[in-house]
Amino acid sequence: MRLLLISSSLVHGHGYLDHAAAELREFVGAARRVLFVPFAQSDRDGYTARVRERLGALDLAVDGLHASAEPAAALAGAAAVFVGGGNTFLLLAELQRRGLLAPLRARVEAGAAYIGSSAGTNLAGPTIGTTNDMPIVWPADPRALGLLPFNLNPHYLDPDPRSTHKGETREVRIREFHEHNPQPVLGLREPAMLRREGVHLHLRGEAGARLFRRGAEPVELAPGADLAGLLRGP
């Protein structure tokens, strides 16, 4: 299984996907077409056009899954799939409504390269229970693709010691998640990325991550960390 999971497509000081461009192009390899899944946003034509322009600069052609007359067949024939960011609840609900969650999972398990950004990264875990998004729609079920045995929290933010904000931090929210759920959670800072190649799993990019396990203190992870042990499950 091949996964490239990006915390965010937009990072301070960079244009759209600029920080991940070299990694993305190398990851896709010989593939020349990418099937884009735009369901995390409502303007699917506009979103696809933006991705088509950006990936075109990497010599990649982009097809929008929403525009396909036979989306399941489009997934079955895809060499690379990019699931974009936006609202994770909307993304999952649309995939469920269209009956495309299982075909997407099957294609990735069969060898297609899976690229996720933000909501698309959330989708790779067992559930979307650690997304930062508001539930603007309700999916039929919170279970996601399950391509990894742990949940993800893209855009992970550390507490700002100078802030006067007294609301819950990301760490507090993840601890609340662990009161009811057993799977680990990986908090991906911007602009971190996670890359899986079969049994190998590494933290990529210029930022680290924090690993949360139920009943344990968080563990700080530096860029380049080998995370293959997480693939064995909780």
Coordinates of N, CA and C in Angstrom, one line a residue:
M1 N 0.8 -1.2 0.0 CA 0.0 0.0 0.0 C 0.9 1.2 0.0
R2 N 0.5 2.2 -0.8 CA 1.3 3.4 -0.9 C 0.4 4.7 -0.6
L3 N 0.9 5.4 0.4 CA 0.1 6.6 0.9 C 1.0 7.8 1.0
L4 N 0.6 9.0 0.7 CA 1.2 10.2 1.0 C 0.2 11.1 1.6
L5 N 0.3 11.4 2.9 CA -0.7 12.1 3.6 C -0.1 13.4 4.1
I6 N -0.7 14.5 3.5 CA -0.2 15.8 3.8 C -1.1 16.5 4.8
S7 N -0.4 17.2 5.8 CA -1.2 17.9 6.8 C -2.1 19.0 6.2
S8 N -1.5 19.8 5.3 CA -2.2 20.9 4.7 C -1.7 21.2 3.3
S9 N -2.6 21.6 2.4 CA -2.2 22.0 1.1 C -1.6 23.4 1.1
L10 N -2.0 24.2 2.1 CA -1.6 25.6 2.2 C -0.7 25.8 3.4
V11 N 0.5 26.3 3.3 CA 1.4 26.5 4.4 C 1.9 27.9 4.3
H12 N 2.0 28.6 5.4 CA 2.5 30.0 5.5 C 3.8 30.2 4.7
G13 N 3.8 31.1 3.8 CA 5.0 31.4 3.0 C 5.1 30.7 1.7
H14 N 4.2 29.8 1.4 CA 4.2 29.0 0.2 C 2.9 29.1 -0.5
G15 N 2.9 28.9 -1.8 CA 1.7 28.8 -2.6 C 1.1 27.4 -2.5
Y16 N -0.1 27.2 -3.2 CA -0.8 26.0 -3.1 C 0.0 24.8 -3.4
L17 N 0.2 23.9 -2.4 CA 0.9 22.6 -2.5 C 2.4 22.8 -2.8
D18 N 2.9 24.0 -2.8 CA 4.3 24.2 -3.1 C 5.2 23.4 -2.2
H19 N 4.9 23.4 -0.9 CA 5.8 22.8 0.0 C 5.9 21.3 -0.2
A20 N 4.9 20.7 -0.8 CA 4.8 19.2 -1.0 C 5.0 18.8 -2.5
A21 N 5.3 19.8 -3.3 CA 5.4 19.5 -4.8 C 6.4 18.4 -5.1
A22 N 7.6 18.6 -4.6 CA 8.7 17.7 -5.0 C 8.4 16.3 -4.4
E23 N 7.9 16.2 -3.2 CA 7.5 14.9 -2.6 C 6.4 14.3 -3.4
L24 N 5.4 15.0 -3.8 CA 4.3 14.5 -4.5 C 4.6 14.0 -5.9
R25 N 5.5 14.7 -6.6 CA 5.8 14.3 -7.9 C 6.7 13.0 -7.9
E26 N 7.6 12.9 -6.9 CA 8.4 11.7 -6.7 C 7.5 10.5 -6.3
F27 N 6.5 10.8 -5.5 CA 5.7 9.7 -5.0 C 4.8 9.1 -6.1
V28 N 4.3 10.0 -7.0 CA 3.5 9.5 -8.1 C 4.3 8.7 -9.1
G29 N 5.5 9.0 -9.3 CA 6.4 8.2 -10.1 C 6.0 8.3 -11.6
A30 N 5.9 7.1 -12.2 CA 5.6 7.0 -13.6 C 4.2 7.4 -14.0
A31 N 3.3 7.5 -13.1 CA 1.9 7.8 -13.4 C 1.8 9.2 -14.0
R32 N 1.0 9.4 -15.0 CA 0.8 10.6 -15.7 C -0.5 11.3 -15.5
R33 N -1.5 10.5 -14.9 CA -2.8 11.0 -14.6 C -3.1 10.8 -13.1
V34 N -3.8 11.7 -12.5 CA -4.3 11.7 -11.2 C -5.8 11.8 -11.1
L35 N -6.5 11.0 -10.4 CA -7.9 11.1 -10.3 C -8.2 11.9 -9.0
F36 N -8.8 13.1 -9.1 CA -9.0 14.0 -8.0 C -10.4 13.8 -7.4
V37 N -10.5 13.7 -6.1 CA -11.7 13.5 -5.4 C -12.0 14.9 -4.7
P38 N -13.0 15.7 -5.2 CA -13.2 17.0 -4.7 C -14.3 17.2 -3.7
F39 N -14.8 16.1 -3.1 CA -16.1 16.1 -2.4 C -16.0 16.8 -1.0
A40 N -14.8 17.2 -0.6 CA -14.7 17.9 0.7 C -15.1 19.4 0.5
Q41 N -15.3 19.8 -0.7 CA -15.8 21.2 -0.9 C -17.0 21.2 -1.9
S42 N -17.8 22.2 -1.8 CA -19.0 22.3 -2.6 C -18.8 22.7 -4.0
D43 N -17.8 23.5 -4.3 CA -17.5 23.9 -5.7 C -16.6 22.9 -6.3
R44 N -17.1 21.8 -6.8 CA -16.2 20.8 -7.2 C -15.5 21.1 -8.5
D45 N -16.2 21.8 -9.4 CA -15.5 22.2 -10.7 C -14.4 23.1 -10.4
G46 N -14.6 24.1 -9.6 CA -13.6 25.1 -9.3 C -12.4 24.5 -8.6
Y47 N -12.7 23.6 -7.6 CA -11.7 22.9 -6.9 C -10.8 22.1 -7.8
T48 N -11.5 21.3 -8.7 CA -10.7 20.5 -9.6 C -9.9 21.3 -10.5
A49 N -10.4 22.4 -11.0 CA -9.6 23.3 -11.9 C -8.4 23.8 -11.2
R50 N -8.5 24.1 -9.9 CA -7.3 24.6 -9.2 C -6.3 23.5 -9.0
V51 N -6.7 22.3 -8.7 CA -5.7 21.2 -8.6 C -5.2 20.9 -10.0
R52 N -6.0 20.9 -11.0 CA -5.5 20.6 -12.4 C -4.4 21.6 -12.8
E53 N -4.6 22.9 -12.4 CA -3.6 23.9 -12.8 C -2.3 23.6 -12.0
R54 N -2.4 23.3 -10.7 CA -1.2 23.1 -9.9 C -0.4 21.8 -10.3
L55 N -1.2 20.7 -10.5 CA -0.5 19.5 -10.8 C 0.0 19.5 -12.3
G56 N -0.7 20.3 -13.1 CA -0.2 20.4 -14.5 C 1.2 20.9 -14.5
A57 N 1.6 21.8 -13.6 CA 3.0 22.3 -13.5 C 4.0 21.2 -13.1
L58 N 3.4 20.0 -12.6 CA 4.3 18.9 -12.3 C 4.2 17.8 -13.4
D59 N 3.6 18.2 -14.6 CA 3.4 17.3 -15.7 C 2.4 16.2 -15.4
L60 N 1.4 16.5 -14.6 CA 0.4 15.5 -14.3 C -1.0 16.0 -14.8
A61 N -1.7 15.1 -15.5 CA -3.0 15.4 -15.9 C -4.0 15.0 -14.8
V62 N -5.1 15.8 -14.6 CA -6.0 15.6 -13.5 C -7.4 15.4 -14.1
D63 N -8.1 14.3 -13.6 CA -9.5 14.1 -13.9 C -10.3 14.2 -12.6
G64 N -11.5 14.9 -12.7 CA -12.3 15.0 -11.5 C -13.3 13.8 -11.4
L65 N -13.2 13.2 -10.2 CA -14.1 12.0 -10.0 C -15.6 12.4 -10.1
H66 N -15.9 13.6 -9.7 CA -17.3 14.1 -9.7 C -17.9 14.2 -11.1
A67 N -17.0 14.3 -12.1 CA -17.4 14.5 -13.5 C -17.5 13.2 -14.3
S68 N -17.1 12.1 -13.6 CA -17.1 10.8 -14.3 C -18.5 10.3 -14.4
A69 N -18.9 9.7 -15.6 CA -20.2 9.1 -15.8 C -20.2 7.8 -15.0
E70 N -19.1 7.1 -14.9 CA -19.0 5.9 -14.2 C -17.9 6.0 -13.1
P71 N -18.1 6.6 -12.0 CA -17.1 6.9 -11.0 C -16.4 5.6 -10.4
A72 N -17.2 4.6 -10.2 CA -16.6 3.3 -9.7 C -15.6 2.8 -10.7
A73 N -15.9 2.8 -12.0 CA -15.0 2.4 -13.0 C -13.8 3.3 -13.1
A74 N -14.0 4.6 -12.9 CA -12.8 5.6 -12.9 C -11.9 5.2 -11.8
L75 N -12.4 4.9 -10.6 CA -11.6 4.5 -9.5 C -10.8 3.2 -9.8
A76 N -11.5 2.3 -10.3 CA -10.9 1.0 -10.6 C -9.7 1.1 -11.6
G77 N -9.7 2.1 -12.4 CA -8.7 2.3 -13.4 C -7.6 3.3 -13.1
A78 N -7.7 3.9 -11.9 CA -6.8 5.0 -11.5 C -5.5 4.4 -11.0
A79 N -4.4 5.1 -11.5 CA -3.1 4.7 -11.0 C -2.7 5.5 -9.7
A80 N -3.3 6.7 -9.6 CA -3.1 7.6 -8.5 C -4.4 8.4 -8.2
V81 N -4.7 8.5 -6.9 CA -5.9 9.2 -6.5 C -5.5 10.3 -5.5
F82 N -6.0 11.5 -5.6 CA -5.8 12.6 -4.7 C -7.1 13.0 -4.1
V83 N -7.2 12.8 -2.8 CA -8.4 13.3 -2.1 C -8.1 14.6 -1.4
G84 N -8.7 15.6 -1.8 CA -8.4 17.0 -1.4 C -9.0 17.4 0.0
G85 N -8.6 18.5 0.5 CA -9.0 19.0 1.8 C -10.3 19.8 1.7
G86 N -10.8 20.2 2.8 CA -12.1 20.9 2.9 C -12.7 20.5 4.2
N87 N -14.0 20.0 4.1 CA -14.7 19.6 5.3 C -14.7 18.0 5.3
T88 N -14.2 17.4 6.4 CA -14.1 16.0 6.4 C -15.5 15.3 6.5
F89 N -16.4 15.9 7.2 CA -17.8 15.3 7.3 C -18.4 15.3 5.9
L90 N -18.3 16.4 5.2 CA -18.9 16.5 3.8 C -18.2 15.4 2.9
L91 N -16.9 15.3 3.0 CA -16.2 14.4 2.1 C -16.7 12.9 2.4
L92 N -16.7 12.5 3.6 CA -17.2 11.2 4.0 C -18.6 10.9 3.6
A93 N -19.5 11.9 3.9 CA -20.9 11.8 3.6 C -21.1 11.6 2.1
E94 N -20.4 12.4 1.2 CA -20.5 12.3 -0.2 C -20.0 10.9 -0.7
L95 N -18.9 10.5 -0.2 CA -18.4 9.2 -0.7 C -19.4 8.0 -0.3
Q96 N -20.0 8.1 0.9 CA -20.9 7.1 1.3 C -22.2 7.2 0.5
R97 N -22.7 8.4 0.2 CA -23.9 8.6 -0.5 C -23.8 8.0 -2.0
R98 N -22.6 8.2 -2.5 CA -22.4 7.8 -3.9 C -21.9 6.3 -4.0
G99 N -21.7 5.7 -2.8 CA -21.3 4.3 -2.8 C -19.8 4.1 -3.3
L100 N -19.0 5.1 -3.0 CA -17.6 5.1 -3.5 C -16.5 4.8 -2.4
L101 N -16.9 4.7 -1.2 CA -15.9 4.5 -0.1 C -15.3 3.2 -0.3
A102 N -16.0 2.1 -0.5 CA -15.5 0.8 -0.6 C -14.7 0.6 -1.9
P103 N -15.1 1.1 -3.1 CA -14.3 1.1 -4.3 C -13.0 1.8 -4.1
L104 N -13.0 3.0 -3.4 CA -11.8 3.7 -3.2 C -10.8 2.9 -2.4
R105 N -11.3 2.3 -1.3 CA -10.5 1.5 -0.4 C -9.9 0.3 -1.2
A106 N -10.7 -0.3 -2.0 CA -10.3 -1.5 -2.8 C -9.2 -1.1 -3.8
R107 N -9.3 0.0 -4.4 CA -8.3 0.4 -5.4 C -7.0 0.7 -4.7
V108 N -7.0 1.4 -3.6 CA -5.7 1.7 -2.9 C -5.1 0.4 -2.4
E109 N -5.9 -0.5 -1.9 CA -5.4 -1.8 -1.4 C -4.8 -2.6 -2.6
A110 N -5.3 -2.4 -3.8 CA -4.8 -3.1 -4.9 C -3.6 -2.4 -5.5
G111 N -3.2 -1.3 -5.0 CA -1.9 -0.7 -5.5 C -1.9 0.7 -6.0
A112 N -3.1 1.4 -6.1 CA -3.1 2.7 -6.5 C -2.4 3.6 -5.5
A113 N -1.7 4.6 -5.9 CA -1.1 5.6 -5.0 C -2.2 6.5 -4.5
Y114 N -2.2 6.7 -3.1 CA -3.2 7.5 -2.5 C -2.6 8.7 -1.9
I115 N -3.0 9.9 -2.4 CA -2.6 11.2 -1.8 C -3.7 11.8 -1.1
G116 N -3.5 12.2 0.1 CA -4.5 12.9 0.9 C -4.0 14.2 1.4
S117 N -4.8 15.2 1.5 CA -4.4 16.5 2.1 C -5.6 16.9 3.1
S118 N -5.2 17.2 4.3 CA -6.2 17.7 5.3 C -7.3 16.7 5.4
A119 N -8.5 17.0 4.9 CA -9.6 16.1 5.0 C -9.3 14.7 4.4
G120 N -8.6 14.8 3.3 CA -8.2 13.5 2.6 C -7.2 12.7 3.4
T121 N -6.5 13.4 4.3 CA -5.6 12.7 5.2 C -6.4 12.1 6.3
N122 N -7.3 12.8 6.9 CA -8.2 12.3 7.9 C -8.9 11.0 7.4
L123 N -9.3 11.0 6.2 CA -10.0 9.9 5.6 C -9.3 8.6 5.6
A124 N -7.9 8.6 5.7 CA -7.1 7.4 5.6 C -7.1 6.6 6.9
G125 N -7.6 7.2 8.0 CA -7.6 6.5 9.3 C -8.8 5.6 9.5
P126 N -9.0 5.0 10.6 CA -10.2 4.1 10.9 C -11.5 4.9 10.9
T127 N -11.4 6.1 11.5 CA -12.6 7.0 11.6 C -12.2 8.4 11.4
I128 N -13.2 9.3 11.3 CA -12.9 10.8 11.1 C -13.0 11.5 12.5
G129 N -13.0 10.7 13.6 CA -13.3 11.2 14.9 C -12.3 12.2 15.4
T130 N -11.1 12.4 14.8 CA -10.2 13.4 15.2 C -10.0 14.5 14.2
T131 N -10.9 14.8 13.4 CA -10.9 15.9 12.5 C -11.1 17.2 13.3
N132 N -10.7 18.3 12.8 CA -10.9 19.6 13.4 C -12.2 20.3 12.9
D133 N -12.8 19.7 11.9 CA -13.9 20.3 11.2 C -15.2 20.3 12.0
M134 N -16.1 21.2 11.6 CA -17.5 21.2 12.1 C -18.3 20.2 11.3
P135 N -19.3 19.5 12.0 CA -20.1 18.6 11.3 C -21.3 19.3 10.5
I136 N -20.9 19.9 9.4 CA -21.9 20.6 8.6 C -22.9 19.7 7.9
V137 N -22.6 18.4 7.8 CA -23.5 17.4 7.4 C -23.2 16.2 8.2
W138 N -24.1 15.2 8.2 CA -23.8 14.0 9.0 C -23.6 12.8 8.1
P139 N -22.4 12.2 8.1 CA -22.2 10.9 7.4 C -23.1 9.8 8.0
A140 N -23.4 8.8 7.3 CA -24.1 7.7 7.8 C -23.4 7.0 8.9
D141 N -22.0 7.0 8.8 CA -21.2 6.3 9.7 C -19.9 7.0 9.8
P142 N -19.2 7.1 11.0 CA -17.9 7.8 11.1 C -16.8 7.0 10.6
R143 N -17.0 5.8 10.3 CA -15.8 4.9 9.8 C -15.4 5.4 8.5
A144 N -14.0 5.5 8.3 CA -13.4 6.0 7.1 C -12.8 4.8 6.3
L145 N -11.6 5.1 5.6 CA -11.0 4.1 4.8 C -10.3 3.0 5.5
G146 N -9.7 3.4 6.7 CA -9.0 2.3 7.5 C -7.7 1.9 6.8
L147 N -7.1 2.8 6.1 CA -5.8 2.4 5.4 C -4.7 2.4 6.4
L148 N -4.9 2.9 7.6 CA -3.9 2.9 8.7 C -4.7 2.5 9.9
P149 N -4.0 1.9 10.9 CA -4.7 1.5 12.1 C -4.7 2.5 13.2
F150 N -4.5 3.8 12.8 CA -4.5 4.9 13.8 C -5.2 6.1 13.2
N151 N -5.7 7.0 14.0 CA -6.4 8.2 13.5 C -5.3 9.3 13.3
L152 N -5.8 10.3 12.5 CA -4.9 11.4 12.2 C -5.6 12.7 12.6
N153 N -4.7 13.7 13.0 CA -5.2 15.0 13.3 C -4.3 16.0 12.5
P154 N -4.7 16.3 11.2 CA -3.9 17.3 10.4 C -4.0 18.7 11.1
H155 N -3.1 19.5 10.7 CA -3.1 20.9 11.2 C -2.9 21.0 12.7
Y156 N -2.2 19.9 13.3 CA -2.1 19.9 14.7 C -1.4 21.2 15.2
L157 N -1.9 21.8 16.3 CA -1.4 23.0 16.8 C -1.0 22.8 18.3
D158 N 0.2 23.2 18.6 CA 0.7 23.2 20.0 C 0.1 24.5 20.7
P159 N -0.1 24.4 22.0 CA -0.6 25.5 22.7 C 0.4 26.7 22.7
D160 N -0.2 27.9 22.5 CA 0.6 29.1 22.5 C 0.7 29.7 23.9
P161 N 1.9 29.6 24.6 CA 2.0 30.1 25.9 C 1.7 31.6 26.1
R162 N 1.7 32.3 25.0 CA 1.4 33.8 25.1 C -0.1 34.1 25.0
S163 N -0.9 33.1 24.6 CA -2.3 33.3 24.3 C -3.1 33.4 25.6
T164 N -4.1 34.2 25.5 CA -5.1 34.3 26.7 C -6.3 33.4 26.5
H165 N -6.3 32.7 25.4 CA -7.5 31.8 25.1 C -7.5 30.7 26.1
K166 N -8.7 30.4 26.6 CA -8.8 29.4 27.7 C -9.6 28.2 27.2
G167 N -9.9 28.1 25.9 CA -10.6 27.0 25.4 C -9.7 25.7 25.3
E168 N -10.3 24.6 25.0 CA -9.6 23.4 24.9 C -8.5 23.4 23.8
T169 N -7.4 22.8 24.1 CA -6.3 22.7 23.2 C -6.5 21.4 22.3
R170 N -5.8 21.2 21.3 CA -5.9 20.0 20.5 C -5.5 18.8 21.4
E171 N -4.5 18.9 22.2 CA -4.1 17.8 23.1 C -5.3 17.4 24.0
V172 N -6.0 18.4 24.5 CA -7.2 18.1 25.4 C -8.2 17.4 24.6
R173 N -8.5 17.8 23.4 CA -9.5 17.2 22.6 C -9.2 15.7 22.2
I174 N -7.9 15.5 22.0 CA -7.4 14.1 21.6 C -7.5 13.2 22.9
R175 N -7.2 13.8 24.0 CA -7.4 13.0 25.3 C -8.9 12.7 25.5
E176 N -9.7 13.6 25.2 CA -11.2 13.3 25.2 C -11.5 12.1 24.3
F177 N -11.0 12.2 23.1 CA -11.2 11.1 22.1 C -10.8 9.7 22.7
H178 N -9.7 9.7 23.4 CA -9.2 8.5 24.0 C -10.0 8.0 25.2
E179 N -10.8 8.8 25.7 CA -11.7 8.3 26.8 C -12.7 7.3 26.2
H180 N -12.9 7.3 24.9 CA -13.9 6.4 24.3 C -13.4 5.6 23.1
N181 N -12.2 5.8 22.7 CA -11.6 5.2 21.5 C -10.2 4.7 21.8
P182 N -9.9 3.5 21.3 CA -8.6 2.9 21.7 C -7.4 3.2 20.8
Q183 N -7.7 3.6 19.5 CA -6.6 3.7 18.5 C -5.7 4.9 18.8
P184 N -4.4 4.8 18.5 CA -3.5 6.0 18.6 C -4.0 7.1 17.7
V185 N -3.5 8.3 17.9 CA -3.8 9.5 17.1 C -2.4 10.1 16.8
L186 N -2.2 10.4 15.5 CA -1.0 11.1 15.1 C -1.4 12.5 14.8
G187 N -0.8 13.5 15.6 CA -1.1 14.9 15.3 C 0.0 15.4 14.3
L188 N -0.4 15.7 13.1 CA 0.5 16.2 12.1 C 0.6 17.7 12.0
R189 N 1.7 18.3 12.4 CA 1.9 19.7 12.3 C 2.0 20.1 10.8
E190 N 1.8 21.4 10.5 CA 2.1 21.9 9.2 C 3.6 22.3 9.1
P191 N 4.3 21.9 8.1 CA 3.9 21.2 6.9 C 4.4 19.7 6.9
A192 N 4.1 19.0 7.9 CA 4.5 17.6 7.9 C 3.7 16.7 6.9
M193 N 4.3 15.6 6.6 CA 3.6 14.6 5.7 C 4.0 13.3 6.2
L194 N 3.1 12.3 5.9 CA 3.3 10.9 6.3 C 3.3 10.1 5.0
R195 N 4.4 9.3 4.9 CA 4.5 8.5 3.7 C 4.6 7.0 4.0
R196 N 3.7 6.2 3.4 CA 3.7 4.8 3.6 C 4.1 4.1 2.2
E197 N 5.1 3.2 2.3 CA 5.4 2.3 1.2 C 5.4 0.9 1.7
G198 N 4.3 0.2 1.5 CA 4.2 -1.1 2.0 C 4.3 -1.2 3.5
V199 N 5.3 -1.9 4.0 CA 5.4 -2.0 5.5 C 6.2 -0.9 6.1
H200 N 6.6 0.1 5.3 CA 7.5 1.2 5.7 C 6.6 2.4 5.9
L201 N 6.9 3.2 7.0 CA 6.1 4.4 7.3 C 7.0 5.4 7.9
H202 N 7.1 6.6 7.2 CA 8.0 7.6 7.7 C 7.3 9.0 7.8
L203 N 7.8 9.8 8.7 CA 7.3 11.2 8.8 C 8.2 12.0 7.9
R204 N 7.6 12.8 7.0 CA 8.3 13.6 6.0 C 8.0 15.0 6.2
G205 N 8.7 15.9 5.5 CA 8.4 17.3 5.5 C 9.3 18.0 6.6
E206 N 9.0 19.3 6.8 CA 9.9 20.1 7.6 C 9.3 20.3 9.0
A207 N 8.3 19.6 9.4 CA 7.7 19.8 10.8 C 7.6 18.4 11.4
G208 N 7.5 18.4 12.7 CA 7.4 17.1 13.4 C 5.9 16.8 13.6
A209 N 5.7 15.8 14.5 CA 4.3 15.4 14.9 C 4.3 15.0 16.3
R210 N 3.1 14.7 16.8 CA 3.0 14.2 18.2 C 2.1 13.0 18.1
L211 N 2.6 11.9 18.8 CA 1.8 10.7 18.8 C 1.1 10.5 20.2
F212 N -0.2 10.3 20.1 CA -1.0 10.2 21.3 C -1.5 8.7 21.4
R213 N -1.2 8.1 22.6 CA -1.7 6.8 22.9 C -2.6 6.8 24.1
R214 N -3.6 6.0 24.1 CA -4.5 6.0 25.2 C -3.8 5.6 26.5
G215 N -3.9 6.5 27.6 CA -3.3 6.2 28.8 C -1.9 6.5 28.9
A216 N -1.3 7.2 27.9 CA 0.1 7.5 27.9 C 0.4 8.9 27.6
E217 N 1.5 9.4 28.0 CA 1.9 10.8 27.6 C 2.2 10.9 26.1
P218 N 2.0 12.0 25.5 CA 2.3 12.2 24.1 C 3.8 12.0 23.8
V219 N 4.1 11.6 22.7 CA 5.5 11.4 22.2 C 5.8 12.3 21.1
E220 N 6.9 13.1 21.2 CA 7.3 14.0 20.2 C 8.1 13.2 19.1
L221 N 7.7 13.5 17.8 CA 8.4 12.9 16.7 C 9.0 13.9 15.8
A222 N 10.3 13.7 15.4 CA 11.0 14.6 14.5 C 10.8 14.2 13.1
P223 N 11.0 15.2 12.2 CA 10.9 14.8 10.7 C 11.9 13.7 10.4
G224 N 11.5 12.7 9.6 CA 12.3 11.6 9.3 C 12.1 10.4 10.2
A225 N 11.2 10.5 11.2 CA 11.0 9.4 12.1 C 10.4 8.2 11.4
D226 N 10.9 7.0 11.8 CA 10.4 5.7 11.3 C 9.2 5.3 12.2
L227 N 8.1 5.2 11.6 CA 6.8 4.9 12.3 C 6.2 3.6 11.9
A228 N 7.1 2.7 11.4 CA 6.6 1.4 10.9 C 5.9 0.6 12.0
G229 N 6.3 0.8 13.2 CA 5.7 0.1 14.4 C 4.3 0.4 14.6
L230 N 3.8 1.6 14.1 CA 2.4 1.9 14.2 C 1.5 1.1 13.3
L231 N 2.1 0.5 12.3 CA 1.3 -0.3 11.4 C 0.8 -1.6 12.0
R232 N 1.4 -2.0 13.2 CA 1.0 -3.2 13.8 C -0.3 -3.0 14.7
G233 N -0.7 -1.8 14.7 CA -2.0 -1.6 15.4 C -1.8 -1.1 16.9
P234 N -2.9 -0.8 17.6 CA -2.9 -0.3 18.9 C -2.1 -1.2 19.9

